[in-house]
Coordinates of C-alpha atoms and ligand atoms in Angstrom, one line a residue:
X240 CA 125.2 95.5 99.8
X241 CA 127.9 97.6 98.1
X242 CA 131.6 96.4 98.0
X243 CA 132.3 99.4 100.5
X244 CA 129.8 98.2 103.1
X245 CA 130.8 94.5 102.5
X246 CA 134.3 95.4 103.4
X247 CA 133.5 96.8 106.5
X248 CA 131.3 94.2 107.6
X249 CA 133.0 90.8 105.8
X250 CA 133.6 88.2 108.7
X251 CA 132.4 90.3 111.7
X252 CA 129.4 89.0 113.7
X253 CA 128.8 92.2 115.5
X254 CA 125.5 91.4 116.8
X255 CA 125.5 87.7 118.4
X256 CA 127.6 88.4 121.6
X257 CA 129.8 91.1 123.8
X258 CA 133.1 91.0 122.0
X259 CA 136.0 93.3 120.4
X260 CA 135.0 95.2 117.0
X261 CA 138.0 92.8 115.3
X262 CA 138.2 88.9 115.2
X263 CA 140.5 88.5 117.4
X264 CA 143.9 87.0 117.0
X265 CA 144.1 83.3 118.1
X266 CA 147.6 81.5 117.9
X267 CA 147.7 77.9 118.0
X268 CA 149.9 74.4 116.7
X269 CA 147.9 72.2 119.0
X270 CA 144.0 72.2 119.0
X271 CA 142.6 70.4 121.7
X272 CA 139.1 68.3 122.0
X273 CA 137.0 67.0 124.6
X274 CA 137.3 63.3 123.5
X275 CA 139.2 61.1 120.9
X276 CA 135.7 60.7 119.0
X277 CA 135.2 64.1 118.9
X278 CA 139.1 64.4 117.5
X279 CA 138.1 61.8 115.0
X280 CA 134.8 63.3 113.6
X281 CA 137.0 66.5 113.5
X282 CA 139.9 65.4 111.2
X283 CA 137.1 62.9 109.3
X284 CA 135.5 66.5 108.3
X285 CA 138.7 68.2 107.3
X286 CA 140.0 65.5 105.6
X287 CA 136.9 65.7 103.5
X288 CA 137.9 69.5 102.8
X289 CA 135.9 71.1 105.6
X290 CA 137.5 74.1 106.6
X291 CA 137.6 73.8 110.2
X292 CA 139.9 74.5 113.1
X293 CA 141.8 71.7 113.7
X294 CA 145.6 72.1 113.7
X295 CA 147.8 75.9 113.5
X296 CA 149.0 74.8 110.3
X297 CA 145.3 74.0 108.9
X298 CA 144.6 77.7 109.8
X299 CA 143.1 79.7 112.7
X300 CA 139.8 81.4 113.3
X301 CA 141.9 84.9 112.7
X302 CA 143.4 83.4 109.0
X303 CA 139.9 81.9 108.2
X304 CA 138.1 85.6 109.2
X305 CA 140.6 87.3 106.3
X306 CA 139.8 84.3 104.1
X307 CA 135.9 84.8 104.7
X308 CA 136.3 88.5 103.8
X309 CA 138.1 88.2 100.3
X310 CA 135.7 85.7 99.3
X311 CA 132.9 88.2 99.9
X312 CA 134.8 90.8 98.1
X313 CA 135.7 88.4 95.3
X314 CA 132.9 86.2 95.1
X315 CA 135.2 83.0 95.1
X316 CA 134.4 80.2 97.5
X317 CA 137.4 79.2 99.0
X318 CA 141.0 81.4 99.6
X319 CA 143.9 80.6 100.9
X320 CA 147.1 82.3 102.0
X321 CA 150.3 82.3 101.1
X322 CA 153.5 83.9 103.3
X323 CA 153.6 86.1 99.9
X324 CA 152.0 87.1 97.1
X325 CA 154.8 85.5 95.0
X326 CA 154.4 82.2 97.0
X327 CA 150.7 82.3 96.4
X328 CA 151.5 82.5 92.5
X329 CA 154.1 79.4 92.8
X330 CA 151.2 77.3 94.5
X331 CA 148.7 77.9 91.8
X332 CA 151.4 77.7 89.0
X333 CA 152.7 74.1 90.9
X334 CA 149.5 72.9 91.9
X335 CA 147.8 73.0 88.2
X336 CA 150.7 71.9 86.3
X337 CA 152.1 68.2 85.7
X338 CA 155.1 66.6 83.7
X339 CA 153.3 67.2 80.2
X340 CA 151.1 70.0 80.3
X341 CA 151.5 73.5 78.7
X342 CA 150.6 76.6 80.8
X343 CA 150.2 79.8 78.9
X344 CA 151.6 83.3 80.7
X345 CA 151.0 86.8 80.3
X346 CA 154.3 88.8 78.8
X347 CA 153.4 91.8 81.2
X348 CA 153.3 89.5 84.0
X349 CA 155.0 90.3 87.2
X350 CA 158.5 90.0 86.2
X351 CA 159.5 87.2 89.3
X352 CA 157.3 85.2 88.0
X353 CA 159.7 84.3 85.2
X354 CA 162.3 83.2 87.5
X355 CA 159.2 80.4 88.7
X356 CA 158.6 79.4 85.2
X357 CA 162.5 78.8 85.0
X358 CA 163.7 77.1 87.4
X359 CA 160.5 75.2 88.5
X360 CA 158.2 74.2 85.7
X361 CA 161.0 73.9 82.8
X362 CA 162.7 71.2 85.4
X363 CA 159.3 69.3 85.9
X364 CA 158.3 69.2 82.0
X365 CA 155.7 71.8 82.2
X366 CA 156.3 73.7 79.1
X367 CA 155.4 77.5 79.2
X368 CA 154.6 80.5 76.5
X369 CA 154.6 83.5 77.3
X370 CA 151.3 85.4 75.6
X371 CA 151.0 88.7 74.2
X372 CA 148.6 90.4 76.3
X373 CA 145.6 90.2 74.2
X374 CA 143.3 87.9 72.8
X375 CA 144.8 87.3 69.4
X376 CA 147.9 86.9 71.8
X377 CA 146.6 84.4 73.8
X378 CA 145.0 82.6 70.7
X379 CA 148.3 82.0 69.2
X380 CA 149.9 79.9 72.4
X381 CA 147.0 78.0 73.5
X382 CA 147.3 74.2 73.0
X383 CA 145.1 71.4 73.6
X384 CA 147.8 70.6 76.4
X385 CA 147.6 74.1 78.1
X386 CA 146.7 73.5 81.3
X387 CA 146.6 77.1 83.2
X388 CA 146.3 80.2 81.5
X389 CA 147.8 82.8 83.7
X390 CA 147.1 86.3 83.6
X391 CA 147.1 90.0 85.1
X392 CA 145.5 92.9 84.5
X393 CA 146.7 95.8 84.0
X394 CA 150.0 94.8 83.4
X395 CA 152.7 94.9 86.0
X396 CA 154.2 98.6 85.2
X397 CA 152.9 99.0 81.9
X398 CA 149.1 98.5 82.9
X399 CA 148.3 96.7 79.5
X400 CA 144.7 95.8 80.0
X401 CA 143.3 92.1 78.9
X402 CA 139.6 91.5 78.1
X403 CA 139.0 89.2 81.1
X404 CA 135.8 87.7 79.6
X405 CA 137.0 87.1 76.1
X406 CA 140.2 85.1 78.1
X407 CA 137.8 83.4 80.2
X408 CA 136.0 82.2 76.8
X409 CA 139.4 80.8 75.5
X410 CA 140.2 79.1 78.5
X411 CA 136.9 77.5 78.6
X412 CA 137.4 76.4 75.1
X413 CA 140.8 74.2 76.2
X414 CA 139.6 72.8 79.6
X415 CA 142.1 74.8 81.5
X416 CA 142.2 77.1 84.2
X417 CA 142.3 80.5 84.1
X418 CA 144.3 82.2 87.2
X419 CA 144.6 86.2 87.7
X420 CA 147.1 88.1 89.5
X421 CA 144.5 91.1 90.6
X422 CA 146.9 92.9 93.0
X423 CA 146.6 96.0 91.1
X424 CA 142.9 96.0 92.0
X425 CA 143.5 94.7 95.0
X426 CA 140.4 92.5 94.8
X427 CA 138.1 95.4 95.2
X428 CA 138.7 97.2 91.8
X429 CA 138.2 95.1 89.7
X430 CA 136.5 90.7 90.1
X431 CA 137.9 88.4 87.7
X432 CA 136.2 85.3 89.5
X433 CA 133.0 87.1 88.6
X434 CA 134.2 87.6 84.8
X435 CA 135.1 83.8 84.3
X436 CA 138.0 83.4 86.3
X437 CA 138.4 80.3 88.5
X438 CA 141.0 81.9 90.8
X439 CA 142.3 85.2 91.7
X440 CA 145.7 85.9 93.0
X441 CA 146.3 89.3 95.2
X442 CA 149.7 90.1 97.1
X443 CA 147.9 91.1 100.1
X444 CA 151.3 92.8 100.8
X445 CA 150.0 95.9 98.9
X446 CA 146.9 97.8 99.2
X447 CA 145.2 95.8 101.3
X448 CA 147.7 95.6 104.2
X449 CA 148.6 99.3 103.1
X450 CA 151.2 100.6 105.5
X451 CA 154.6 98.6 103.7
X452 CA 154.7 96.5 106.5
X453 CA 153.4 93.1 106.9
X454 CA 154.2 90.4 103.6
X455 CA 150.9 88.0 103.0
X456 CA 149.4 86.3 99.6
X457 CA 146.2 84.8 99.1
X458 CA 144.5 82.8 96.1
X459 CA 140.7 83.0 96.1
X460 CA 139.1 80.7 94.3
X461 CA 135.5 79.3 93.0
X462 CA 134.9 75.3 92.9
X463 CA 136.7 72.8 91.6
X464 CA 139.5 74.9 91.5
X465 CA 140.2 75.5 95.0
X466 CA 139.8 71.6 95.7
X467 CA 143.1 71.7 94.1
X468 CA 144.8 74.1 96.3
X469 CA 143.6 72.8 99.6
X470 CA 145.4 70.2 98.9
X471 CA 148.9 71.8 98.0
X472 CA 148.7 74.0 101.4
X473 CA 147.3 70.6 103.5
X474 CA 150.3 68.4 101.7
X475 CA 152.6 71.4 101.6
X476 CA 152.3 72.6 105.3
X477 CA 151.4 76.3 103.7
X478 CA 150.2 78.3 106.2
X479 CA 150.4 82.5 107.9
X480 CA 150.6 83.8 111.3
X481 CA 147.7 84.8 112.7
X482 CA 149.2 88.2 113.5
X483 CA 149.8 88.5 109.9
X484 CA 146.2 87.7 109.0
X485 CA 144.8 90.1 111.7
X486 CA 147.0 93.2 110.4
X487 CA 146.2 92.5 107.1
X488 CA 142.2 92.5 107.9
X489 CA 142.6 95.7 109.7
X490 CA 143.9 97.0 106.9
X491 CA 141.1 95.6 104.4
X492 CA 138.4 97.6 106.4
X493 CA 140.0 101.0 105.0
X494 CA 140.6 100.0 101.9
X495 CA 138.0 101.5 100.0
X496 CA 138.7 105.3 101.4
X497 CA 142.3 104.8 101.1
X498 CA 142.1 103.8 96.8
X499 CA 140.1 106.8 96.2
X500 CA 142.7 109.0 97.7
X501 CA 145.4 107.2 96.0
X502 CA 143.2 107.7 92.4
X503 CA 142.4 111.4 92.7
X504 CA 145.7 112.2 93.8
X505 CA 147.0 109.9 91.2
X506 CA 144.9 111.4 88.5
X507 CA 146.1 114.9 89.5
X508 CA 149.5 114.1 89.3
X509 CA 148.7 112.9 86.0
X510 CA 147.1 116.0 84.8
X511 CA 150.0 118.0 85.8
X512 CA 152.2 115.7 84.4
X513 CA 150.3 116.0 80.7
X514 CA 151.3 119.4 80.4
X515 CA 155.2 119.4 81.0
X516 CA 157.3 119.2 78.1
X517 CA 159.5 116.5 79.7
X518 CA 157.4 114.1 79.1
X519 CA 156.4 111.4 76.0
X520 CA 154.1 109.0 78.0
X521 CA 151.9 108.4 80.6
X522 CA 150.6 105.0 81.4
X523 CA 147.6 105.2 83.7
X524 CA 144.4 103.0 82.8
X525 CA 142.6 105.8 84.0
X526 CA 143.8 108.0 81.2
X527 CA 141.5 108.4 77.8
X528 CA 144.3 107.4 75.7
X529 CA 145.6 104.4 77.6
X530 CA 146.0 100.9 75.3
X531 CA 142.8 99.2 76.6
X532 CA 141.1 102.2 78.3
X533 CA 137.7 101.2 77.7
X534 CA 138.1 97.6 78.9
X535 CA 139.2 99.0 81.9
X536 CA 135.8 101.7 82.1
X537 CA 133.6 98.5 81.6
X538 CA 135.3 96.0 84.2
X539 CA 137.2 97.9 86.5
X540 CA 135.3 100.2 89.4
X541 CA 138.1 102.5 89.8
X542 CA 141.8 103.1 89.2
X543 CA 144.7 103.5 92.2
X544 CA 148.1 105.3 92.6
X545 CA 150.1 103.6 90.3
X546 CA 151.4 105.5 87.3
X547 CA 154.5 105.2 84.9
X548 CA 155.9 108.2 82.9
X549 CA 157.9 108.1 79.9
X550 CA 160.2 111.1 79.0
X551 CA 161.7 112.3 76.0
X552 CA 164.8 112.8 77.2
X553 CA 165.3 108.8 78.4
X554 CA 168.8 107.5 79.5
X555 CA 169.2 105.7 82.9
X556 CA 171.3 108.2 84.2
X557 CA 168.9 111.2 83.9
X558 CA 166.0 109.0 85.6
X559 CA 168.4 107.9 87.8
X560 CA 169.2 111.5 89.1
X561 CA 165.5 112.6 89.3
X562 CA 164.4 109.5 91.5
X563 CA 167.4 110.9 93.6
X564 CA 166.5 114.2 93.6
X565 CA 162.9 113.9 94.9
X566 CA 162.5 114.3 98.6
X567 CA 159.1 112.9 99.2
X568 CA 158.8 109.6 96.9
X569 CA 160.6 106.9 98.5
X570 CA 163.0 104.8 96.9
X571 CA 161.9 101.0 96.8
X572 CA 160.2 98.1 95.9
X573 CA 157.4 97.1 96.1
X574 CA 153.9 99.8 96.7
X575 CA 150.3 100.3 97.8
X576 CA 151.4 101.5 101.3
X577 CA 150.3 105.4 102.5
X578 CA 153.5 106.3 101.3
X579 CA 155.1 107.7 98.0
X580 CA 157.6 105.6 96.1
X581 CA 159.3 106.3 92.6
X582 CA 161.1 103.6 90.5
X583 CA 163.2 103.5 87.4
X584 CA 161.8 100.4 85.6
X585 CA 163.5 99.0 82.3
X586 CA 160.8 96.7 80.7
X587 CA 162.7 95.4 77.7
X588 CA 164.7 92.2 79.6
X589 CA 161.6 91.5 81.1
X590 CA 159.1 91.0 77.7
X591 CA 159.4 87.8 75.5
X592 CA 156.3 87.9 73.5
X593 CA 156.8 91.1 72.5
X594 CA 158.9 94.3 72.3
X595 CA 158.9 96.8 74.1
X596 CA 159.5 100.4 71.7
X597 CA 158.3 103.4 73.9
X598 CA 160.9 105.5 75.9
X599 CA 163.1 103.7 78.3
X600 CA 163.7 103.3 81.0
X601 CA 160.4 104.5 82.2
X602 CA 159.7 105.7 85.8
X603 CA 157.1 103.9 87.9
X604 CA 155.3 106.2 90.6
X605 CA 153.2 105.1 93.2
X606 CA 151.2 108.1 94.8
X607 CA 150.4 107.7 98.1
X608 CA 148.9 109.5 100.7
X609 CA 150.5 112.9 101.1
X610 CA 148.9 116.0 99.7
X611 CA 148.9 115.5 96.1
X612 CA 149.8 119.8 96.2
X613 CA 153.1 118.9 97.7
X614 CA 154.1 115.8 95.6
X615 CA 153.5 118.0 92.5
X616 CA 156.6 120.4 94.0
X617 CA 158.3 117.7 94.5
X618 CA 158.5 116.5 91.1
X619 CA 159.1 119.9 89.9
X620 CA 161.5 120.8 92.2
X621 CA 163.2 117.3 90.7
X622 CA 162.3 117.9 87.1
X623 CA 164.2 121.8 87.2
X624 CA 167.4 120.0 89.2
X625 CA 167.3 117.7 85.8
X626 CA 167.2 120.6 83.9
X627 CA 170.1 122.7 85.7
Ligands
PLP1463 C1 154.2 92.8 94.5 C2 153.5 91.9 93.6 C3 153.4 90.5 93.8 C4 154.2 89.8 94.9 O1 153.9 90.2 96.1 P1 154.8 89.9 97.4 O2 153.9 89.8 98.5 O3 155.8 91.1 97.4 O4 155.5 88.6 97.1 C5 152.7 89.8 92.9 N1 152.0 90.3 91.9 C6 152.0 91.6 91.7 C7 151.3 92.2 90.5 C8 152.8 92.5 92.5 O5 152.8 93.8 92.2

């Protein structure tokens, strides 16, 4: 079946019994049997890494319905979930890293993830480089120590593109594990796992929850690698609400028609955008001339709403004035909901590998939803203020 028809019918039995179109949510700590034996050969199969309802905090038939989903979409075959997408990246980054090892980051990672490397590997003897993102970049920090090669692709705000096979080759070549942050894609894009991957990291928080109001993370992940996180969430106590897991599922079943709004409105935008004399840049994987555009064509199925413009004219103040001055793109973190957001973004303080020479600061736009007609007089209704 294609992804689209997958997502609609991913952990749904619709045809065994009488029941409700979604898995229902079921809330639980305690899970009771019918005897102590039965208890026994219950635990004796989870403890052997069965996943099986047993105990809330072991997960719940509604968290192991999302779970079955991204697998299917994904092709991993385990996930877990995490009460964020930045929590799921601190569980793979913990759980495959030990006093000793090396792990090897992206430089266009998402930027909090430096503040993990910081304050939690550096203090356990985990040392970390930060990676260029390309191959010859990656080449040049591997060691026979690395551990984990982390990576995401595109780039957070900038959108450089890595060759996911070619960095699933390298990996190979050390014995470590490669992990993805695919949020951009939002596991439906784009499938690292089936690329070489061993486990992809989404913030279900975005596009896949899509309406900027529930927070969930989740790590899919082929075999052995997900041996390892079952145990950090088991030891750990990790686990969501099954409200959380049910909203988030609801909001995977539309996914597909929502991206391809988000990416022709997106695209668009970006057409319009070409022609104004305002701006230098447009970073949008989408776009001929982006870094890495044809790695993109051949792995990616599509592109979403994200885009990031650089102008000529670049001080903070100016971009400052015309994120205030739209009426329709709201003003905050975060994206991937039906709604328009528009961000300065400074990228320089947040690259180590290299550095960064286009304009800046650079403003990050997510498209959402609305008429793309009436977000294009909305940024030129902004744009003339700037000039006035
Ligand atoms: C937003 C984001 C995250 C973190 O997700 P939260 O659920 O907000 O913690 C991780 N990676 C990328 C690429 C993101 O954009």
């Amino acid at each position: 079946m294609k992804k689209q028809t997958r997502l609609i019918h991913a952990a749904r039995d619709a045809k065994s019994a009488t029941g409700p179109v979604n898995p229902p949510v079921v809330r639980a700590s305690t899970v009771l049997y019918p005897s102590v034996a039965e208890m026994r050969a219950v635990r004796k199969r989870r403890d052997a890494g069965e996943r099986i309802f047993s105990y809330g905090a072991r997960g719940t038939p509604t968290t192991f319905a999302l779970e079955d989903a991204l697998c299917d979409l994904e092709g991993g075959e385990r996930a877990f979930l995490y009460p964020t997408g930045l929590a799921a990246i601190a569980a793979v980054l913990l759980s495959f890293s030990r006093p000793g090892d090396h792990v090897a980051i992206v430089d266009t990672v998402y930027p909090p993830v430096r503040k993990i490397c910081d304050e939690y590997l550096a203090v356990r003897g985990v040392a970390y480089s930060y990676y260029a993102p390309d191959v010859d970049g990656l080449k040049r920090v591997l060691r026979p120590n690395t551990t984990l090669v982390y990576a995401e692709s595109p780039g957070s705000n900038t959108f450089e593109v890595l060759d996911m096979p070619a960095v699933a080759g390298l990996t190979r070549q050390v014995n470590a594990v490669l992990a993805v942050d695919n949020t951009w894609a939002a596991g439906y894009l784009h499938q690292p796992l089936r690329l070489g991957a061993d486990i992809s990291i989404q913030a279900l928080t975005k596009y896949v929850a899509g309406c900027s109001d529930v927070m969930l993370g989740a790590a899919v992940a082929t075999a052995p690698a997900w041996q390892t996180l079952h145990r950090t969430s088991s030891t750990l106590g990790i686990c969501v609400s099954p409200d959380d897991a049910y909203v988030v599922l609801r909001g995977l079943r539309s996914l597909a028609a929502r991206l391809r709004q988000h990416e022709s409105a997106a695209a668009r935008i970006v057409d319009w955008l070409e022609r104004r004399d305002e701006v230098a840049q447009i970073l949008y994987p989408a776009r001929k001339d982006h870094p890495g555009h044809n790695v993109w064509k051949r792995d990616f199925s599509g592109s979403n709403g994200l885009l990031t413009v650089g102008f000529r004219e670049a001080s903070a103040p100016r971009i400052d004035r015309l994120v205030d001055s739209l009426a329709l793109f709201g003003i905050g973190a975060s994206w991937g909901g039906y709604e328009s957001l528009a961000l300065p973004f400074d990228p320089a303080p947040v690259r180590s590998a290299t550095t960064w020479g286009g304009p800046n600061p650079l403003l990050r736009l997510h498209v959402g939803l609305e008429d793309p007609d009436d977000l294009i007089a909305d940024l030129d209704a902004a744009l003339r203020s700037l000039q006035a």
